[in-house]
PDB file of C-alpha atoms in Angstrom:
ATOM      1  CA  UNK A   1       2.853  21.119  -2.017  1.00  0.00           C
ATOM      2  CA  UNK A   2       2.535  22.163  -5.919  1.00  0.00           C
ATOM      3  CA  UNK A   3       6.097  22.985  -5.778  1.00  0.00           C
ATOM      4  CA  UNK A   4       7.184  19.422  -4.448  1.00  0.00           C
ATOM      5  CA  UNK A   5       5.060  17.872  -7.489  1.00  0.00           C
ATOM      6  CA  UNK A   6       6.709  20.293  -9.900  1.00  0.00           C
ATOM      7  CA  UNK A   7      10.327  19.615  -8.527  1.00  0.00           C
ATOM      8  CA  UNK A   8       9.504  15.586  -8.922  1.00  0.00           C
ATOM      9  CA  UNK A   9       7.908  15.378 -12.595  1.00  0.00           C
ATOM     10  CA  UNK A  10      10.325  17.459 -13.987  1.00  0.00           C
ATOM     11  CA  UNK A  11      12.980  15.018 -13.509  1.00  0.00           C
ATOM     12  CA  UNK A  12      13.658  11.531 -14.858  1.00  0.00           C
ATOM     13  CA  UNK A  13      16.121   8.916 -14.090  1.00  0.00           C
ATOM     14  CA  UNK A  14      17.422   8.249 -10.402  1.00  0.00           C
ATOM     15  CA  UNK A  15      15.823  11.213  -7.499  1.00  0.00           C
ATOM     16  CA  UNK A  16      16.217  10.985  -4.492  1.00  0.00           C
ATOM     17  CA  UNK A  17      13.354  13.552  -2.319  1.00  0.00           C
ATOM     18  CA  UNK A  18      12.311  13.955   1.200  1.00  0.00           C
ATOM     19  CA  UNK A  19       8.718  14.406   1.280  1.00  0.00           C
ATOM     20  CA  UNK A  20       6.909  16.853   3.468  1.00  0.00           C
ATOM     21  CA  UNK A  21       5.895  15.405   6.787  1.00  0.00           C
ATOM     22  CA  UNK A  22       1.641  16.330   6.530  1.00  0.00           C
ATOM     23  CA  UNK A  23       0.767  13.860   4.304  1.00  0.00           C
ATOM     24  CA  UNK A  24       2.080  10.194   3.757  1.00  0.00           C
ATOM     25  CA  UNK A  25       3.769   8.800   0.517  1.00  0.00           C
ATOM     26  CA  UNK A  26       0.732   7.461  -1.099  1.00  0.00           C
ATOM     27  CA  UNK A  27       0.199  11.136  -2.113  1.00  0.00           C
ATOM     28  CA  UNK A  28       3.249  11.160  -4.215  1.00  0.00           C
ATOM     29  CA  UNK A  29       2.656   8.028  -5.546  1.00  0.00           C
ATOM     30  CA  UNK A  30      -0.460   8.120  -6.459  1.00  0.00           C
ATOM     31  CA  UNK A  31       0.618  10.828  -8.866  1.00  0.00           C
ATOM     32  CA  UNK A  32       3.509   9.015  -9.549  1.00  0.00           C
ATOM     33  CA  UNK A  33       2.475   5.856 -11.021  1.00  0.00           C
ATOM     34  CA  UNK A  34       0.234   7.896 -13.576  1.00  0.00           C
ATOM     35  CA  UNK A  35       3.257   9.581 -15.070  1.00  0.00           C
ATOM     36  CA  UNK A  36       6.461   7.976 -14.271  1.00  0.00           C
ATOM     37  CA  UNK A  37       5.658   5.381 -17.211  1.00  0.00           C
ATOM     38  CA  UNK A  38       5.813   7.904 -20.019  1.00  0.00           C
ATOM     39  CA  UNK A  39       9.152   9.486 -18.859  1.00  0.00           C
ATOM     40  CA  UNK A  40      11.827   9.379 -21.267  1.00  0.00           C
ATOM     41  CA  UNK A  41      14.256   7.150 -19.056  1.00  0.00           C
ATOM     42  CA  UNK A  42      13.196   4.490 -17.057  1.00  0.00           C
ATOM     43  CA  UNK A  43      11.827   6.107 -13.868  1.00  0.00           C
ATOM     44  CA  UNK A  44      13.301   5.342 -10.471  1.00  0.00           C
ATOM     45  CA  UNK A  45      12.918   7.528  -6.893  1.00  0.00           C
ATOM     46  CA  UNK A  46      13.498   7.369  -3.669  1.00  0.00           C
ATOM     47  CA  UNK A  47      11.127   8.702  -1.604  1.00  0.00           C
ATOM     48  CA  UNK A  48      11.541   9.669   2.329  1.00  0.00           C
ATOM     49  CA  UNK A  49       8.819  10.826   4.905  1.00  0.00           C
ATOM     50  CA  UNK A  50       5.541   8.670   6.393  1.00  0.00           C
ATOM     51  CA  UNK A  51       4.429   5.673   4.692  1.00  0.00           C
ATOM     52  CA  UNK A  52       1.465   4.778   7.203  1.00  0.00           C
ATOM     53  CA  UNK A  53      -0.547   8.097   7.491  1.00  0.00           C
ATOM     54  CA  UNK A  54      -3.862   9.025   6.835  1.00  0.00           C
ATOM     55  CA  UNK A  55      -6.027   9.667   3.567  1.00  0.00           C
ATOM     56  CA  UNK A  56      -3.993   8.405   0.878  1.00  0.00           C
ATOM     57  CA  UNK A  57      -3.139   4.215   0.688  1.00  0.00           C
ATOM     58  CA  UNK A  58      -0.101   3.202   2.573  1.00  0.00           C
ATOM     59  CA  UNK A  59       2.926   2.049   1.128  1.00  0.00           C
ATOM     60  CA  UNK A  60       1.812  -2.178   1.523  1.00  0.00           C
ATOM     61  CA  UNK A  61      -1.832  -1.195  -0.398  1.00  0.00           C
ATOM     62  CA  UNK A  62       0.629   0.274  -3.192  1.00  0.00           C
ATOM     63  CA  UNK A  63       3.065  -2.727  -3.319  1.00  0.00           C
ATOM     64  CA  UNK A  64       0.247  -5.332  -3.416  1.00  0.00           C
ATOM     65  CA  UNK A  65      -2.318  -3.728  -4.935  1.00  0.00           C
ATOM     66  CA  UNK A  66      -1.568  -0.748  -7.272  1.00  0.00           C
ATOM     67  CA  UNK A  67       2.019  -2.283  -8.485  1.00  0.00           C
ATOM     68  CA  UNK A  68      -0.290  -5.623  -9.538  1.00  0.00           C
ATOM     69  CA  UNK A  69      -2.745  -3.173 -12.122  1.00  0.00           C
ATOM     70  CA  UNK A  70       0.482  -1.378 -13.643  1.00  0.00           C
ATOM     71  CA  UNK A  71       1.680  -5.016 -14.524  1.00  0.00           C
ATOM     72  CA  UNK A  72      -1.071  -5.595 -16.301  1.00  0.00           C
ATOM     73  CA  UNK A  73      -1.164  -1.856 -18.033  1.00  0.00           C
ATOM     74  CA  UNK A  74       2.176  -3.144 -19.260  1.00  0.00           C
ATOM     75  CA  UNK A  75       4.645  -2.038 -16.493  1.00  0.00           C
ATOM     76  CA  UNK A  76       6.705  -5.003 -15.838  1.00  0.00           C
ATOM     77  CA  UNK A  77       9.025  -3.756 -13.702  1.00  0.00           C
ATOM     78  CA  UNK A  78       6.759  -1.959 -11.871  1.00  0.00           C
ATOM     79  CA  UNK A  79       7.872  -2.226  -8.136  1.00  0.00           C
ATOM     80  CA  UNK A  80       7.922  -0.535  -4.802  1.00  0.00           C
ATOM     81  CA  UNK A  81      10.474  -1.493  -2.468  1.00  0.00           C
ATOM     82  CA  UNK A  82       9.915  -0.976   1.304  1.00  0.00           C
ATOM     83  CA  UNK A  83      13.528   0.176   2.858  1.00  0.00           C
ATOM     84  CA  UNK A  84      12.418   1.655   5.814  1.00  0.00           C
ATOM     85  CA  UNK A  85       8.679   2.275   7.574  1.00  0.00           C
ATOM     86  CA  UNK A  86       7.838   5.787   8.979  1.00  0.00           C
ATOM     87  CA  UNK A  87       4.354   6.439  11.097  1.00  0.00           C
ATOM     88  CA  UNK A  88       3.373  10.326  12.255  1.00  0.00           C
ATOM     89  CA  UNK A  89       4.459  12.787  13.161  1.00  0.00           C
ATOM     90  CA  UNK A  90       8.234  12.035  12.671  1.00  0.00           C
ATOM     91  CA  UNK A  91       8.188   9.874   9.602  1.00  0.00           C
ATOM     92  CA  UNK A  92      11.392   8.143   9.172  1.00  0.00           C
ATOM     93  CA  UNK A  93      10.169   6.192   6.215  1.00  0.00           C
ATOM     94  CA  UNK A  94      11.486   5.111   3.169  1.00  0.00           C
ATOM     95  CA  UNK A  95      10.806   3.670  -0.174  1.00  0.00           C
ATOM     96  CA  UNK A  96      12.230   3.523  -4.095  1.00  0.00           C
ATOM     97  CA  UNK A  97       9.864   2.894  -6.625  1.00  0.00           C
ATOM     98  CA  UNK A  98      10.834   1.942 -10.015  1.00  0.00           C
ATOM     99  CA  UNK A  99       9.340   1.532 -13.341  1.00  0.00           C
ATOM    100  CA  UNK A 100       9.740   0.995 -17.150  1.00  0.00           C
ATOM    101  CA  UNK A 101       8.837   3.134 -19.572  1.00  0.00           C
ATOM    102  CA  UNK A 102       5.392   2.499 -21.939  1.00  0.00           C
ATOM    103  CA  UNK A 103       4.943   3.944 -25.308  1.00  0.00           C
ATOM    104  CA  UNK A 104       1.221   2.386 -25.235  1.00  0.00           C
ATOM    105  CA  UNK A 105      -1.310   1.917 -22.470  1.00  0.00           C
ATOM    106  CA  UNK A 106      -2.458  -2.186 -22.389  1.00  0.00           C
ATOM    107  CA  UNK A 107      -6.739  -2.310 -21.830  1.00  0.00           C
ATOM    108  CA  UNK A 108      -7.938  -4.109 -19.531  1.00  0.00           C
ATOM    109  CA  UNK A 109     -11.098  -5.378 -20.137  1.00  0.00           C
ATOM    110  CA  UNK A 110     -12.846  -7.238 -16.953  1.00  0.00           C
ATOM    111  CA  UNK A 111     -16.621  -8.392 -17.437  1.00  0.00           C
ATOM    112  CA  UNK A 112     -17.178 -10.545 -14.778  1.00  0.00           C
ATOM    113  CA  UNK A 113     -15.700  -9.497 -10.761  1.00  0.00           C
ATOM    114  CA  UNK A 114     -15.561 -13.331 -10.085  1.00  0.00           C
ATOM    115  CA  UNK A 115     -15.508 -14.576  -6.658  1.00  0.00           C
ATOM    116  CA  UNK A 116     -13.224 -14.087  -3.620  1.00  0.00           C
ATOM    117  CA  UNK A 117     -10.688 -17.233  -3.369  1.00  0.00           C
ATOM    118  CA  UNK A 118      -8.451 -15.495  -0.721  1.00  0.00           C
ATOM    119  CA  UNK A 119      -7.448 -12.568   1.678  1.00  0.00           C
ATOM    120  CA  UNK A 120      -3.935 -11.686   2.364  1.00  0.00           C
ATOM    121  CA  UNK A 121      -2.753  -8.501   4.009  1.00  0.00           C
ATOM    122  CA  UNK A 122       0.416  -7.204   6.094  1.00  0.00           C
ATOM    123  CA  UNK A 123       0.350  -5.994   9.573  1.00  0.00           C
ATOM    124  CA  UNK A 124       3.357  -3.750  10.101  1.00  0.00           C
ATOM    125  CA  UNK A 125       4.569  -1.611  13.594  1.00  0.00           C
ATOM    126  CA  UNK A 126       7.696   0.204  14.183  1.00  0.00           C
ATOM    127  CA  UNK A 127       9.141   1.006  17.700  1.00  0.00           C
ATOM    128  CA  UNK A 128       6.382  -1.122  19.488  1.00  0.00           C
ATOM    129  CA  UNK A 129       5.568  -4.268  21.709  1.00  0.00           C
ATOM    130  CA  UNK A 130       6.303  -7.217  19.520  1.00  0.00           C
ATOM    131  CA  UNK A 131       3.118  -8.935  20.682  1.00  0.00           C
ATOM    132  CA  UNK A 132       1.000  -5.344  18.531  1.00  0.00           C
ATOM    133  CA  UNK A 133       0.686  -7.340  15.379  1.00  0.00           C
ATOM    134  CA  UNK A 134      -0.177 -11.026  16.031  1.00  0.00           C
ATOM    135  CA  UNK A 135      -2.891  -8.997  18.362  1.00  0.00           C
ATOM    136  CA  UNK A 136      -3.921  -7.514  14.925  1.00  0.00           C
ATOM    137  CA  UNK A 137      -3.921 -10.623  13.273  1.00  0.00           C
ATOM    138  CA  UNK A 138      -5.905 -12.820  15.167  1.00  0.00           C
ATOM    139  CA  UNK A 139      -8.253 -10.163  15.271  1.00  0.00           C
ATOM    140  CA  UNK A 140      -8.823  -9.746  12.145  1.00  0.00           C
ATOM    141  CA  UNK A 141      -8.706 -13.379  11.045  1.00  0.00           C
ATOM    142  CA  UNK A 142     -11.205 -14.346  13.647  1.00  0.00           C
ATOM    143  CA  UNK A 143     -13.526 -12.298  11.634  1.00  0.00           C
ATOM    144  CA  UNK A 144     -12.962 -13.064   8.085  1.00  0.00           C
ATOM    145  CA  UNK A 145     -11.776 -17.182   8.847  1.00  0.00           C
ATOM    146  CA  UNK A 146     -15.977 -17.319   9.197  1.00  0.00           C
ATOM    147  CA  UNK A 147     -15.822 -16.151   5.297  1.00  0.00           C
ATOM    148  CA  UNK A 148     -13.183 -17.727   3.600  1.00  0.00           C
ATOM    149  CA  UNK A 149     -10.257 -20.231   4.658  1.00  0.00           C
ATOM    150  CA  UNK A 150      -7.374 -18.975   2.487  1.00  0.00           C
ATOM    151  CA  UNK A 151      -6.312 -16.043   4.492  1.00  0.00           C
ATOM    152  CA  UNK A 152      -2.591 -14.579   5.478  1.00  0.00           C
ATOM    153  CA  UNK A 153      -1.307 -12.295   7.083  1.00  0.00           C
ATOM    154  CA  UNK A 154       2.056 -11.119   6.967  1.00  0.00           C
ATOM    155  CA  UNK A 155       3.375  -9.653  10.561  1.00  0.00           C
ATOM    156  CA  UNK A 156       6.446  -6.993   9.971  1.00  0.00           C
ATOM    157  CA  UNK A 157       7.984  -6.118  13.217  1.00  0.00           C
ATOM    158  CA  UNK A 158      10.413  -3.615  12.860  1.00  0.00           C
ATOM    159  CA  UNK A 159      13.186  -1.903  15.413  1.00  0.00           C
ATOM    160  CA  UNK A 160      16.328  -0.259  14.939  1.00  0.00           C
ATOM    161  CA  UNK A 161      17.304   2.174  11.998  1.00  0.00           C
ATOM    162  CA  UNK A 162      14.535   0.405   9.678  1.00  0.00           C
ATOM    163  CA  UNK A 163      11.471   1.319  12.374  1.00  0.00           C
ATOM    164  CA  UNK A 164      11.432   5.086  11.611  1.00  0.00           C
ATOM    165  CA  UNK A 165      11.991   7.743  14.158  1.00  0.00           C
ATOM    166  CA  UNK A 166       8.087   7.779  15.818  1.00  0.00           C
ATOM    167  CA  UNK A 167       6.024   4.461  16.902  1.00  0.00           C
ATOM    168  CA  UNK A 168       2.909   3.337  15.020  1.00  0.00           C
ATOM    169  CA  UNK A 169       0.859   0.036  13.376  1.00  0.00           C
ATOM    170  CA  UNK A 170      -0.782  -0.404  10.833  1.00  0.00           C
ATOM    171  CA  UNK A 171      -3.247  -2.994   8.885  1.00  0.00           C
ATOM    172  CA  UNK A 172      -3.523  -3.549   4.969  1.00  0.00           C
ATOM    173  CA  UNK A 173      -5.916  -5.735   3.522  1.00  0.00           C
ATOM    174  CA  UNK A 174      -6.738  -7.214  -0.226  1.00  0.00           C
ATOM    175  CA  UNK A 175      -8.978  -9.605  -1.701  1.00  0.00           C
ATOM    176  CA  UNK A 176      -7.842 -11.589  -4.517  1.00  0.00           C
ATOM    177  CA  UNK A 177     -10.995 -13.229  -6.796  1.00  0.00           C
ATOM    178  CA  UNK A 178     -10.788 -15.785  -9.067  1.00  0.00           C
ATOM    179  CA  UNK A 179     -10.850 -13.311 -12.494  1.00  0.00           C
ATOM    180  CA  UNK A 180      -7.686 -11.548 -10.997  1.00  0.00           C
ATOM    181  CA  UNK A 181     -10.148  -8.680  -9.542  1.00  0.00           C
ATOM    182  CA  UNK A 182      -7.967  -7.183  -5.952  1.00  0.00           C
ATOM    183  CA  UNK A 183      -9.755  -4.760  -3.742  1.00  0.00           C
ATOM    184  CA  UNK A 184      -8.069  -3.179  -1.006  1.00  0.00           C
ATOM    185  CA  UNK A 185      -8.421  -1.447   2.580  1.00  0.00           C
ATOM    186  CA  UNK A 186      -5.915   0.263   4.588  1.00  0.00           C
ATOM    187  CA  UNK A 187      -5.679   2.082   8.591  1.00  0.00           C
ATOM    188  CA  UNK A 188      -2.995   3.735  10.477  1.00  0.00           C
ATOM    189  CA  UNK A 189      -3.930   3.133  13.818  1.00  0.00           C
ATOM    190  CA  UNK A 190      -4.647   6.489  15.489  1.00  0.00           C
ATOM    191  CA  UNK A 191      -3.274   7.484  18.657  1.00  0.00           C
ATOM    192  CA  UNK A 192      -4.027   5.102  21.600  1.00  0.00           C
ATOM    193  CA  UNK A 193      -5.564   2.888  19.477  1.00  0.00           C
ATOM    194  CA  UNK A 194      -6.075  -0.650  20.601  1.00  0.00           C
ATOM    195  CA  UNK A 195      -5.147  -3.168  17.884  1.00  0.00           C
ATOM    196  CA  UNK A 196      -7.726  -5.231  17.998  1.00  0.00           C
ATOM    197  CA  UNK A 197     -10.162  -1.879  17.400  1.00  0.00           C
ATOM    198  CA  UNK A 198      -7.517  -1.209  14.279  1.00  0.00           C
ATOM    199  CA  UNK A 199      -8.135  -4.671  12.934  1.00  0.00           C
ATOM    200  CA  UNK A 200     -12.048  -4.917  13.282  1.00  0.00           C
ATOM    201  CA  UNK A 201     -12.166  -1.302  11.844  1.00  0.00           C
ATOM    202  CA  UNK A 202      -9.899  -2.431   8.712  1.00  0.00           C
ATOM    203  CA  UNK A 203     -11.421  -5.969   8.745  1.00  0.00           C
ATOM    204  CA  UNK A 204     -15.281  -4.831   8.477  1.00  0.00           C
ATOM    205  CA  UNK A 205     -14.460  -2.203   6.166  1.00  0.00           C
ATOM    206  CA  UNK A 206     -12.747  -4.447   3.721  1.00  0.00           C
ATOM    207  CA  UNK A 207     -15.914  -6.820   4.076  1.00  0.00           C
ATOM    208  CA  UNK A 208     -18.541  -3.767   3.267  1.00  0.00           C
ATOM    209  CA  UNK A 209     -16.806  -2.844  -0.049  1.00  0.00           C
ATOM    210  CA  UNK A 210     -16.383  -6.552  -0.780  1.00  0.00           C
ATOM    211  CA  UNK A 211     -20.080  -6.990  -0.421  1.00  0.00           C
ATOM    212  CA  UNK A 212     -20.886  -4.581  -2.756  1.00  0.00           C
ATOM    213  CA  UNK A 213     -18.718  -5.178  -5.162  1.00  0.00           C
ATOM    214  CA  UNK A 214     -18.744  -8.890  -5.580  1.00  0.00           C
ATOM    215  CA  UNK A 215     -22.224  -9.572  -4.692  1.00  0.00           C
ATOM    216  CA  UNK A 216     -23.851  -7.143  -7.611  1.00  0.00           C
TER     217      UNK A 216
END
């Protein structure tokens, strides 16, 4: 695994790599983010393997979530595009994330959490029933609708070359509060796993670190 990280921050420009199948992309770009900024070019890669696995933050969390902080570290361009979606074991997946470079880091300084003023979050599966994800949505917004009214959900149904080569869904959450604070949760739906157990697992999750962030 130290030799895929070697072979990928040794480079700048345009890469193209095909990741190893045990661990999803949020691995990668996790490390990623941290360093492509201070290449010497401006940094772009495409990525191939999972982006839904387990232990690192899908690909959406990433998107929504981590690509929002770099833009306010200074990395305008910051993005992840989504080209293709790949779940365990197979993968399948792939992404291209792109960024400009930074000569100096922007501070952030947050006193104040503020308060939740909305939930969105995108419920993706490849190679299944069309009816997985509204399951997953209604789930999950029959829970947090008794919370807060401004919630959405995107649904991403995919089939064909774009779905990956195994089947899986998946549910990311974020909360948005009104001093630009985002906290996130993320699941990959294990094997045989009922969606609506996939959304109250993600759903009450996202609640409990939501309580103890924005009630201290």
């Amino acid at each position: 695994m130290y030799n895929d990280h070697r072979y990928i921050i040794n480079i700048s420009g345009e890469i193209k790599h095909e990741c190893c199948q045990s661990v999803p992309l949020g691995y990668y770009l996790e490390v990623l983010v941290c360093l492509a900024a201070f290449s010497k070019k401006k940094f772009s890669i495409t990525l191939q393997g999972i982006t839904h696995g387990f232990g690192h933050p899908n690909v959406d969390t990433i998107k929504h979530v981590t690509m929002h902080y770099c833009k306010k570290l200074g990395l305008h361009s910051a993005e992840l595009q989504i080209n293709k979606r790949g779940y365990p074991p197979q993968g399948g997946g792939e992404v291209v994330f792109s960024c400009n470079t930074l000569k100096l880091v922007k501070p952030i300084h947050w006193l104040d959490q503020g308060k939740i003023k909305r939930i969105r979050g995108v419920a993706s599966c490849s190679r299944m029933s069309p009816a997985t994800n509204p399951r997953v949505i209604d789930a999950s917004r029959g829970v947090v609708n008794n919370y807060i009214p401004d919630v959405y959900i995107y649904n991403e149904h995919l089939k064909g070359a774009l779905s990956g080569k195994s089947p899986g869904h998946s549910l990311s959450l974020y909360t948005e509060s009104t001093t630009d604070v985002i906290l996130s949760c993320d699941n990959t739906a294990i094997k045989q796993m009922l969606p609506e157990d996939l959304a109250s697992t993600t759903t009450y999750d996202l609640l409990g670190y939501s309580f103890t962030l924005f009630s201290c």
